[in-house]
Coordinates of C-alpha atoms in Angstrom, one line a residue:
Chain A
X197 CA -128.3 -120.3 40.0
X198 CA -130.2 -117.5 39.1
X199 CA -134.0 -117.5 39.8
X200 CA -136.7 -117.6 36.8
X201 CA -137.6 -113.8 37.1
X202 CA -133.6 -112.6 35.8
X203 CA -133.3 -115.1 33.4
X204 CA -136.8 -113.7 32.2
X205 CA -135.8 -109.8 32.1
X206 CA -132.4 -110.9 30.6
X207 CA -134.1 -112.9 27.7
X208 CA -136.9 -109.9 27.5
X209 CA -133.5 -107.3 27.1
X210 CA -131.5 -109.4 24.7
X211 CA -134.3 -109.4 22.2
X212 CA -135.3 -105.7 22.3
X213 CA -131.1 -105.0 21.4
X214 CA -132.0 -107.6 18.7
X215 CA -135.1 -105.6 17.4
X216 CA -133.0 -102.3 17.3
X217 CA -129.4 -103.9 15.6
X218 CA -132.5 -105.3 13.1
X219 CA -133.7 -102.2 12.8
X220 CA -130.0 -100.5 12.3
X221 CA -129.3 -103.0 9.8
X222 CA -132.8 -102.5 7.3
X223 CA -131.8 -98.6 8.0
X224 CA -127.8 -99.3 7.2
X225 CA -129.5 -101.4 3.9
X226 CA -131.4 -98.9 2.3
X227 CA -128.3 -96.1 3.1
X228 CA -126.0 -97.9 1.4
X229 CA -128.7 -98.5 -2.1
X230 CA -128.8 -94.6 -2.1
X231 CA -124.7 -93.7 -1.1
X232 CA -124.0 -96.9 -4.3
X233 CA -126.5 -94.7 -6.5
X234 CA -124.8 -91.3 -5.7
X235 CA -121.4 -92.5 -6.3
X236 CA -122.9 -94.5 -9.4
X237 CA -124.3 -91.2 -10.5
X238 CA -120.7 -89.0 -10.0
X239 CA -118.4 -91.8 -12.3
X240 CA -119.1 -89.6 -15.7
X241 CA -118.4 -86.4 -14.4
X242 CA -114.8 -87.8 -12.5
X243 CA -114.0 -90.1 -15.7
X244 CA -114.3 -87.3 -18.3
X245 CA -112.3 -84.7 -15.7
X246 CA -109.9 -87.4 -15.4
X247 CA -109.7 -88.3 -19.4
X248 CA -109.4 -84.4 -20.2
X249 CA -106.4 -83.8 -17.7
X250 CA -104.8 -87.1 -19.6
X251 CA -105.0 -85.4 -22.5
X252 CA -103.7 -81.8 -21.2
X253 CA -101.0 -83.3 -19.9
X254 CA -100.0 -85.4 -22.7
X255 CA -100.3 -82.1 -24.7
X256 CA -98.2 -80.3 -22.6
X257 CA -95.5 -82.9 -22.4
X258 CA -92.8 -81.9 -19.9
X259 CA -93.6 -77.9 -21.0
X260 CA -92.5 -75.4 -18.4
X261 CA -95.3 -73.4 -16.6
X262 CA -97.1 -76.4 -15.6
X263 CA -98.8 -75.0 -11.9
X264 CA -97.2 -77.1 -9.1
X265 CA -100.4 -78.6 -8.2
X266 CA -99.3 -80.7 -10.8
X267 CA -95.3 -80.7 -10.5
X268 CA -95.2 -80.3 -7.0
X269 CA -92.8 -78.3 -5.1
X270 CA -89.4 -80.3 -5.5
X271 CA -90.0 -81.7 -2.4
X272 CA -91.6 -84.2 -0.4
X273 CA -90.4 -83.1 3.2
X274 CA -94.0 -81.6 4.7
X275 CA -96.7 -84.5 4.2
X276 CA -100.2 -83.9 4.9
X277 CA -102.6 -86.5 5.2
X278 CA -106.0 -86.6 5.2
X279 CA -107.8 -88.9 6.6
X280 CA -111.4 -89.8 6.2
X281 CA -113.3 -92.1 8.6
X282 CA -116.9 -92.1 9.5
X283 CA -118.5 -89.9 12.3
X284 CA -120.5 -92.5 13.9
X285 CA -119.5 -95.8 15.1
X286 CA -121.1 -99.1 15.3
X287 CA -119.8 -100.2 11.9
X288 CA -117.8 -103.3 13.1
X289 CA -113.9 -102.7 12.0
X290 CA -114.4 -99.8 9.8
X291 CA -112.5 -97.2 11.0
X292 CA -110.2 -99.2 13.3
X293 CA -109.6 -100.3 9.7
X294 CA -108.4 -96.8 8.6
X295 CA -107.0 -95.4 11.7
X296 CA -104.7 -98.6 11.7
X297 CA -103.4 -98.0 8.1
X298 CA -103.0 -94.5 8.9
X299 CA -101.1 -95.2 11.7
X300 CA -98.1 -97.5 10.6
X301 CA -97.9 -95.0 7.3
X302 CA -97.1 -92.1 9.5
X303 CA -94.8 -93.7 11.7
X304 CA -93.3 -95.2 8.5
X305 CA -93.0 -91.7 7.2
X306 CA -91.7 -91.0 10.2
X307 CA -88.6 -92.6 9.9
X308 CA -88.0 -91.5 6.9
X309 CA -87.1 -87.9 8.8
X310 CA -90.4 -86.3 7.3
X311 CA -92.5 -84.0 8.8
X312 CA -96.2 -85.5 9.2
X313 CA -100.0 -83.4 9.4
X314 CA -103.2 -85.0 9.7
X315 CA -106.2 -83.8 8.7
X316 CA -109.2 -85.8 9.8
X317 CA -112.4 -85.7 7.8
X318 CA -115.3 -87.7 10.4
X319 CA -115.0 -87.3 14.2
X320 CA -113.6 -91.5 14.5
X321 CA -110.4 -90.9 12.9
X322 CA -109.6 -88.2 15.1
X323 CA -110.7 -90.2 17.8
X324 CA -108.1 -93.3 17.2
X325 CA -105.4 -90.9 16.3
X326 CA -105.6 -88.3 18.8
X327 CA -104.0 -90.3 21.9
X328 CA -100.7 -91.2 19.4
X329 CA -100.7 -87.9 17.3
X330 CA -102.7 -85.4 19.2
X331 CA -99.9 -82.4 18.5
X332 CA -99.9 -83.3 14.8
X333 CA -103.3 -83.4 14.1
X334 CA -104.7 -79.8 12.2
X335 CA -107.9 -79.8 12.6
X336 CA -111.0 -82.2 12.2
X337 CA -113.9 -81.4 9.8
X338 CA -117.2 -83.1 11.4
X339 CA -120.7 -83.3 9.7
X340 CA -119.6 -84.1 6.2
X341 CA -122.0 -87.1 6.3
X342 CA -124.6 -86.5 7.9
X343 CA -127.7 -87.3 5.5
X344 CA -125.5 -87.4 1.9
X345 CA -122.4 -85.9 0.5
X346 CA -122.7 -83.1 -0.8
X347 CA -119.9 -81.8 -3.9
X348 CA -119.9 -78.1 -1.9
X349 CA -118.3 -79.3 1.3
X350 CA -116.0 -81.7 -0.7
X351 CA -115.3 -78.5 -2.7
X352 CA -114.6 -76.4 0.5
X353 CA -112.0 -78.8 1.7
X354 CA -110.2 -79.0 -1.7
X355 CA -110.0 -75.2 -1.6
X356 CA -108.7 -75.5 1.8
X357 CA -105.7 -78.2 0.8
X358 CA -105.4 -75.9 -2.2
X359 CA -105.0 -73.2 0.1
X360 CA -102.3 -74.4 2.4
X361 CA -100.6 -75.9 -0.3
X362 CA -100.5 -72.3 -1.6
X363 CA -99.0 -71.3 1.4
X364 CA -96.1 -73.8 1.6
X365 CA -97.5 -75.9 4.4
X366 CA -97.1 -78.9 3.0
X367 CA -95.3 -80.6 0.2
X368 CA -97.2 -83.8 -0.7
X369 CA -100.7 -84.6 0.0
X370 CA -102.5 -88.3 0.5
X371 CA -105.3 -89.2 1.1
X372 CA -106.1 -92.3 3.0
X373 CA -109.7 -93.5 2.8
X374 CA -111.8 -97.3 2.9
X375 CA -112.9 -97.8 -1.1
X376 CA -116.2 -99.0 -1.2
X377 CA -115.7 -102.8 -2.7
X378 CA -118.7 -104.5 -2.2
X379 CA -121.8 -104.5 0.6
X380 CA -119.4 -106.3 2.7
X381 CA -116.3 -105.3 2.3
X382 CA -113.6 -102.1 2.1
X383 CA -110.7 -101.7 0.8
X384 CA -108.1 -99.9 2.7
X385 CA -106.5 -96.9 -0.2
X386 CA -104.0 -94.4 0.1
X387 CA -104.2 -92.1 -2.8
X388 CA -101.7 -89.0 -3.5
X389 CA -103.5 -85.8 -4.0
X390 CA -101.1 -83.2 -4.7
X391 CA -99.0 -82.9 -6.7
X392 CA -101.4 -84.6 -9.0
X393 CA -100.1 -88.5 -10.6
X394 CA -101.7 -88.5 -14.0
X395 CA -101.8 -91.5 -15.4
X396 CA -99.6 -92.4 -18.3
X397 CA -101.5 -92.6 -21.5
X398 CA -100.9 -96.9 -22.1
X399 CA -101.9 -97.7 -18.7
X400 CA -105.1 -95.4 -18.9
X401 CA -105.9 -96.9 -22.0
X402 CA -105.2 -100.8 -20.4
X403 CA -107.1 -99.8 -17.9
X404 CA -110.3 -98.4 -20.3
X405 CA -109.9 -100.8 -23.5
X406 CA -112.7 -99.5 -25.1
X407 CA -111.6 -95.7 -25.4
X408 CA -108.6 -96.6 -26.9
X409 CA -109.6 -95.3 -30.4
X410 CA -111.3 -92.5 -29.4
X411 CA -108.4 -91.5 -27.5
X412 CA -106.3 -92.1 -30.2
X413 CA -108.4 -89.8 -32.8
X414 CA -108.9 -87.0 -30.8
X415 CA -105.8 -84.7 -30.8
X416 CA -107.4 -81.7 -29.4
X417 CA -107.1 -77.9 -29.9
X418 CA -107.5 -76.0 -26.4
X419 CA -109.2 -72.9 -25.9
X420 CA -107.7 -70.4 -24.5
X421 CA -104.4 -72.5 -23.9
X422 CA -103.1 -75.1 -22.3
X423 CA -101.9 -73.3 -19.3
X424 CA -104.9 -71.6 -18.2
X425 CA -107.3 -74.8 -18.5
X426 CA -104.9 -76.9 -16.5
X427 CA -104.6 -74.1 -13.5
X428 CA -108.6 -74.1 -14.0
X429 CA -108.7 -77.7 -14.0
X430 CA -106.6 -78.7 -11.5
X431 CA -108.5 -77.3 -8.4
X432 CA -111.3 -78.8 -9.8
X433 CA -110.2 -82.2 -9.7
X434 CA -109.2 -81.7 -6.2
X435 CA -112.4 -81.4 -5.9
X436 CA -114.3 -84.2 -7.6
X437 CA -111.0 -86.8 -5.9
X438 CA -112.1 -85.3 -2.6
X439 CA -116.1 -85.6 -3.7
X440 CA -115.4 -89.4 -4.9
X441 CA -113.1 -90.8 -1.9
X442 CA -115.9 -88.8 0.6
X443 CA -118.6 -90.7 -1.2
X444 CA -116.6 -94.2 -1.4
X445 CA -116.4 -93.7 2.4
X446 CA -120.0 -93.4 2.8
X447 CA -120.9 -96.6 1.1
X448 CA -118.3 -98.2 2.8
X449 CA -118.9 -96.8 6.6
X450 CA -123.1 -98.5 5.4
X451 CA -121.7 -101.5 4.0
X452 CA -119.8 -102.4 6.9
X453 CA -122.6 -100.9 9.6
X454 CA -124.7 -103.7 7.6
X455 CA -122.5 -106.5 8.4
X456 CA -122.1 -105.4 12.1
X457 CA -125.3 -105.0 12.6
X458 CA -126.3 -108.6 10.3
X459 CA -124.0 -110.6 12.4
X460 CA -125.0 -108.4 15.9
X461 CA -128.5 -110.1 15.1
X462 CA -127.8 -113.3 14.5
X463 CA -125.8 -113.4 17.9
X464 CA -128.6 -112.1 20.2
X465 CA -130.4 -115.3 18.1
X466 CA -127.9 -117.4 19.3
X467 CA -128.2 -115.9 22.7
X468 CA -131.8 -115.8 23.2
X469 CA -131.9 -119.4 22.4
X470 CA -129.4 -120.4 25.0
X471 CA -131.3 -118.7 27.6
X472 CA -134.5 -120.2 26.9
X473 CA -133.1 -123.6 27.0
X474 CA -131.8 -122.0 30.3
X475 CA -134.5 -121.1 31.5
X476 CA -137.0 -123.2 30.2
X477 CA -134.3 -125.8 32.2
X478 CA -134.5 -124.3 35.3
X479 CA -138.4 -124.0 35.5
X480 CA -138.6 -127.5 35.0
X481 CA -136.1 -128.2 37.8
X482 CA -138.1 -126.1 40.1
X483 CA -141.2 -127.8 39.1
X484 CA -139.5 -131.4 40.0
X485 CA -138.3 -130.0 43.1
X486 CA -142.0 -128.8 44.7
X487 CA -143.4 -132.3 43.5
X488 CA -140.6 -134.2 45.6
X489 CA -141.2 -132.0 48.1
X490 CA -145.0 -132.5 48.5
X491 CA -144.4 -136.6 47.8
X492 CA -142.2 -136.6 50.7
X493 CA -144.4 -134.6 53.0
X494 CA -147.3 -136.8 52.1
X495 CA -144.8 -139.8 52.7
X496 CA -144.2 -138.6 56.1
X497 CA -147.6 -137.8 57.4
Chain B
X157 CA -120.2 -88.1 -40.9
X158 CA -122.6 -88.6 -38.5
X159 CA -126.1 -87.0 -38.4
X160 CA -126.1 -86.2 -34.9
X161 CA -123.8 -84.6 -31.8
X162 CA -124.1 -86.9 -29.3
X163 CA -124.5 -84.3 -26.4
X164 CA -123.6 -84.8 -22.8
X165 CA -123.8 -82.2 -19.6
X166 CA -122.4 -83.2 -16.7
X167 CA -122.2 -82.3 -13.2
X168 CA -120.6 -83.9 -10.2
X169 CA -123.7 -85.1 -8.2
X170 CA -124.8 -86.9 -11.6
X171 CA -125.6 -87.0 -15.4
X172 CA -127.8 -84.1 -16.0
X173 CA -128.2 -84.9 -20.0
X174 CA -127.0 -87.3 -22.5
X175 CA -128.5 -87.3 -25.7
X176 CA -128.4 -86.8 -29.5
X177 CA -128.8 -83.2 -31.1
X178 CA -128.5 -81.4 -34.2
X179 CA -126.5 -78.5 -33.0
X180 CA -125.8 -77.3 -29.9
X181 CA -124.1 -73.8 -29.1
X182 CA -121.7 -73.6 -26.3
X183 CA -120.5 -70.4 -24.5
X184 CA -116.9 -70.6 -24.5
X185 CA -114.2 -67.8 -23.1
X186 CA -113.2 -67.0 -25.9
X187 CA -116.7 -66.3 -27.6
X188 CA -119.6 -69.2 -28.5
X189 CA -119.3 -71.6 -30.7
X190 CA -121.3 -73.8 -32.2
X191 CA -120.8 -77.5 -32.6
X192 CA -122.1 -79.7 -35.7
X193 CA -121.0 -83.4 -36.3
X194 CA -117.5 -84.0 -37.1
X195 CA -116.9 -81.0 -35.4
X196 CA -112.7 -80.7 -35.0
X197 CA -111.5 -82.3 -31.6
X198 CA -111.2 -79.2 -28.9
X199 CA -111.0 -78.7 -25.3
X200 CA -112.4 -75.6 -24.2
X201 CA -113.4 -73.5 -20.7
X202 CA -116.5 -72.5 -20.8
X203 CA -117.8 -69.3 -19.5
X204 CA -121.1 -68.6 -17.6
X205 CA -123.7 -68.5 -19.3
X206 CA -126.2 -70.5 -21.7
X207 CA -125.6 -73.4 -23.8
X208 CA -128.4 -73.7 -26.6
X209 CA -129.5 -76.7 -27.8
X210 CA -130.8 -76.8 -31.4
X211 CA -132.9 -79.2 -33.3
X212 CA -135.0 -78.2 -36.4
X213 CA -133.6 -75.0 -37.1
X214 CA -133.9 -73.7 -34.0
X215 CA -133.2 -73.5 -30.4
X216 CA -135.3 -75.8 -28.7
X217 CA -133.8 -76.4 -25.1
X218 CA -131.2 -73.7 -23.8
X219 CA -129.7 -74.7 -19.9
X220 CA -127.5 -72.3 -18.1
X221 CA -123.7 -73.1 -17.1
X222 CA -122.0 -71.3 -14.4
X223 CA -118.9 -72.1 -16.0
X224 CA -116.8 -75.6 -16.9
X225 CA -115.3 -77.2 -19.4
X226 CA -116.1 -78.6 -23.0
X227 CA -114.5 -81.8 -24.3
X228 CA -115.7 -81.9 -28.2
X229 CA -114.8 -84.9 -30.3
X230 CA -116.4 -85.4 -34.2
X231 CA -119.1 -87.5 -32.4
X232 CA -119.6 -85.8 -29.2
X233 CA -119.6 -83.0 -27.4
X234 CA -119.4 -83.1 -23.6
X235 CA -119.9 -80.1 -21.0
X236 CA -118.8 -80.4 -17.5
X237 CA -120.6 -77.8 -15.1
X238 CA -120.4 -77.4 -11.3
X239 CA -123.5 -75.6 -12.0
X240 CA -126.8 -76.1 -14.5
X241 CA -130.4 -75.7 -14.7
X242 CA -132.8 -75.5 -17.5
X243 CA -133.0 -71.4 -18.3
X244 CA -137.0 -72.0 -17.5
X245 CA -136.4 -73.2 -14.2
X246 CA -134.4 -69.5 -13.1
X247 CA -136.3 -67.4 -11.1
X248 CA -135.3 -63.9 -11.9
X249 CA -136.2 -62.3 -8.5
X250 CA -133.5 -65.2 -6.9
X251 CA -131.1 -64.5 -9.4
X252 CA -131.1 -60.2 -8.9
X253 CA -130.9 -60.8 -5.0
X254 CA -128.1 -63.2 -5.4
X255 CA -126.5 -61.0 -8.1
X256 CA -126.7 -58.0 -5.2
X257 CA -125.1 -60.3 -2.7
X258 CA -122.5 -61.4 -4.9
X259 CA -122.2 -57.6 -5.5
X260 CA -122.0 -56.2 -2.2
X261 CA -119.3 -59.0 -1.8
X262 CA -116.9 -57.8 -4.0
X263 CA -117.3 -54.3 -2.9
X264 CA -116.2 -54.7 0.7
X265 CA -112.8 -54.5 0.9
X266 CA -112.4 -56.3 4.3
X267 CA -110.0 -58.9 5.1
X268 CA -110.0 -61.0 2.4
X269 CA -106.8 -62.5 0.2
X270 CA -106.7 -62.9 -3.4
X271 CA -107.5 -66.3 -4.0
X272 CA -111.2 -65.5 -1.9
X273 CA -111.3 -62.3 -4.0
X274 CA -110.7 -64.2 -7.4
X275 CA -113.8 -66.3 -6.2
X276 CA -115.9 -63.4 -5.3
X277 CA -115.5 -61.8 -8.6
X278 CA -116.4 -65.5 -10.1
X279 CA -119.2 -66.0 -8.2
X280 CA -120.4 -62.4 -9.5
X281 CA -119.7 -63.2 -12.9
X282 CA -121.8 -66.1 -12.5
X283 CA -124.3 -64.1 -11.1
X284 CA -125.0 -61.9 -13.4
X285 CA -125.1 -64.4 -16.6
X286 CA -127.7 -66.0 -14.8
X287 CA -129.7 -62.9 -13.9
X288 CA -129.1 -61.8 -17.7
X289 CA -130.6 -65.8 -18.9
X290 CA -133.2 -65.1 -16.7
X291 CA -133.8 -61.5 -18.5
X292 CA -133.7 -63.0 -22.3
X293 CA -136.5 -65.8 -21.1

């Protein structure tokens, strides 16, 4: 049985880990308001990129010329993927969460005879891939979320995949990111960068109703021509996809800290109280004991 | 037709403005234009430089671009920049040191492929139309 001064340091340590997963929970809280307001506050500019690529592309129809970022390269042998976790852990199954996914997709790909890179954006992913994939794995981009996200770096590494793709090193790009569903949960996405899917005009305009006439209306002129805006355009978008998923993993790697870090409190609770019924047990046990003892000596004398 | 351009400028960190004007003038690549309501539905890149906003017969806001996009509809007209700020807000003596940066740059030879070139030269053309906003304030 352990004596009344452990159970007394044990109870004293349990509670200070519950003050600081309190503490990292409040601090995970008010993180996540301000990631939910940035990514609020980046929806217009992604929406209207997205709406005037729909259009381009409608305009263009199946034109030659199109730059491959859009057609792609014939192929779909090379596959990069890029794979954005958190850099810090403690956020209960949040990047288990993408490392798994990432996982069975490239050993799905795998056996499909294709040739797999990963490119790891936040210093977990590399972590759970590097014992399975380590020769496979490009290179890992750290620091991205340090105290917000920032459009330049997201900009810097669409230049980058721009870049390579330039350069024939891969064929097809995904993405594979946590979407930021609510405070307490993430959805698990894999999104295909390059070449570019644009959406077909009915299921964008299912998807936003209330454009639908405006869409309709506008049949736009382009200045200078359709060619130059969509080479223009295209990196760009790269950019703001890269900027959004970046941003959607920030909420998420918050949200999910939040519910670690909830539910980590509430168990030192639980724990606490079990050791001070423990405790509070074994003093009185102790207590009972001396007064036997000094009945019985005074019964003997 | 309506009284009013409903005018937007947006960047990718956030909204920067979204509101109704008379006129606004935007710099396009192929030359400025100006856009009234019921203006005819374009899509248009837009060069560095300074969009004016007009209300009253005349120019009462003007906000510098360093280059994007315009989407204009007959109701709206809506600028997306990677980079704006109020021509006010430009400090000239930033904007000359980044110009020389951006010039020296360009000049050095060394190293570099085209695509990094291409984004040197961009980055000095942005440069200079904000040295030369700053100038016209």
């Amino acid at each position: 049985m352990p004596n009344l001064k452990d159970l007394r340091l044990r109870i004293t340590s349990v509670k200070s880990t519950q003050k600081i997963t309190a503490a990292m929970k409040m601090v995970a809280a008010s993180k996540l308001r301000r990631a939910q307001e940035q990514a609020e506050a980046a929806r217009p500019y992604a929406e209207h990129m997205e709406r005037m690529l729909g259009s381009l592309v409608a305009s263009m129809g199946d034109a030659a010329g199109a730059p491959p970022l859009l057609t792609g390269t014939n192929g779909d042998h090379n596959q990069l993927l890029v794979v954005v976790t958190s850099d810090r852990g403690l956020c209960g199954g949040f990047n288990a969460q993408v490392v798994r996914g990432a996982r069975a997709r490239i050993n799905r790909l795998r056996l499909d005879g294709k040739e797999v890179k990963i490119l790891c954006l936040g210093r977990k992913g590399r972590d759970g891939l590097k014992r399975d994939f380590a020769g496979i794995i490009v290179d890992t981009v750290e620091g991205l979320t340090r105290r917000q996200v920032y459009f330049e770096d997201a900009n810097d590494i669409a230049e980058r995949l721009a870049k390579m793709f330039a350069d024939g090193d891969f064929d097809v790009c995904t993405l594979i990111y946590n979407r930021f569903k609510s405070a307490i949960s993430q959805e698990f996405t894999v999104q295909q960068l390059i070449p570019f899917p644009v959406m077909k005009t009915e299921e964008w305009d299912n998807e936003v109703g209330q454009k639908r006439e405006n869409r309709l209306a506008a049949i736009y002129e382009f200045e200078p021509d359709e060619e130059t805006i969509l080479a223009d355009l295209l990196p760009r978008n790269l950019g703001v996809q890269m900027y959004r998923a970046m941003l959607e993993s920030y909420a998420g790697e918050h949200g999910a800290r939040m519910a670690a870090m909830d539910s980590a409190t509430r168990n030192a609770g639980e724990v606490i109280d079990r050791l001070e019924l423990h405790y509070n047990r074994t003093r009185q046990a102790a207590i009972t004991t001396e007064m036997i003892e000094i009945v019985s000596g005074a019964e003997a004398i | 037709m309506a009284e009013w351009v409903e005018f937007e400028l947006v960047s990718p960190a956030r909204l920067l403005v979204s509101e109704p004007v008379e006129m606004v003038v935007v710099p396009g690549v192929e030359g400025d234009f100006g856009v009234l309501p019921g203006h005819a539905p374009v899509i248009a890149q837009v060069r560095p430089g300074v969009i004016d906003i007009h209300g009253d017969g005349k120019v009462i806001r003007r906000i510098f671009v360093a280059g994007g996009f315009a989407e204009v509809t007959p109701e709206r007209c809506t600028v997306l920049a990677e980079e704006a700020r109020p021509v006010e807000d430009i400090d000239g003596a930033q904007a000359g040191e980044r110009l020389a940066a951006a010039r020296t740059a360009v000049d050095n030879p060394e190293d570099i492929d085209a695509p990094a070139r291409r984004a040197r030269v961009r980055e000095l053309r942005v440069a200079e139309a904000l040295l030369a906003a700053a100038q016209e304030e």
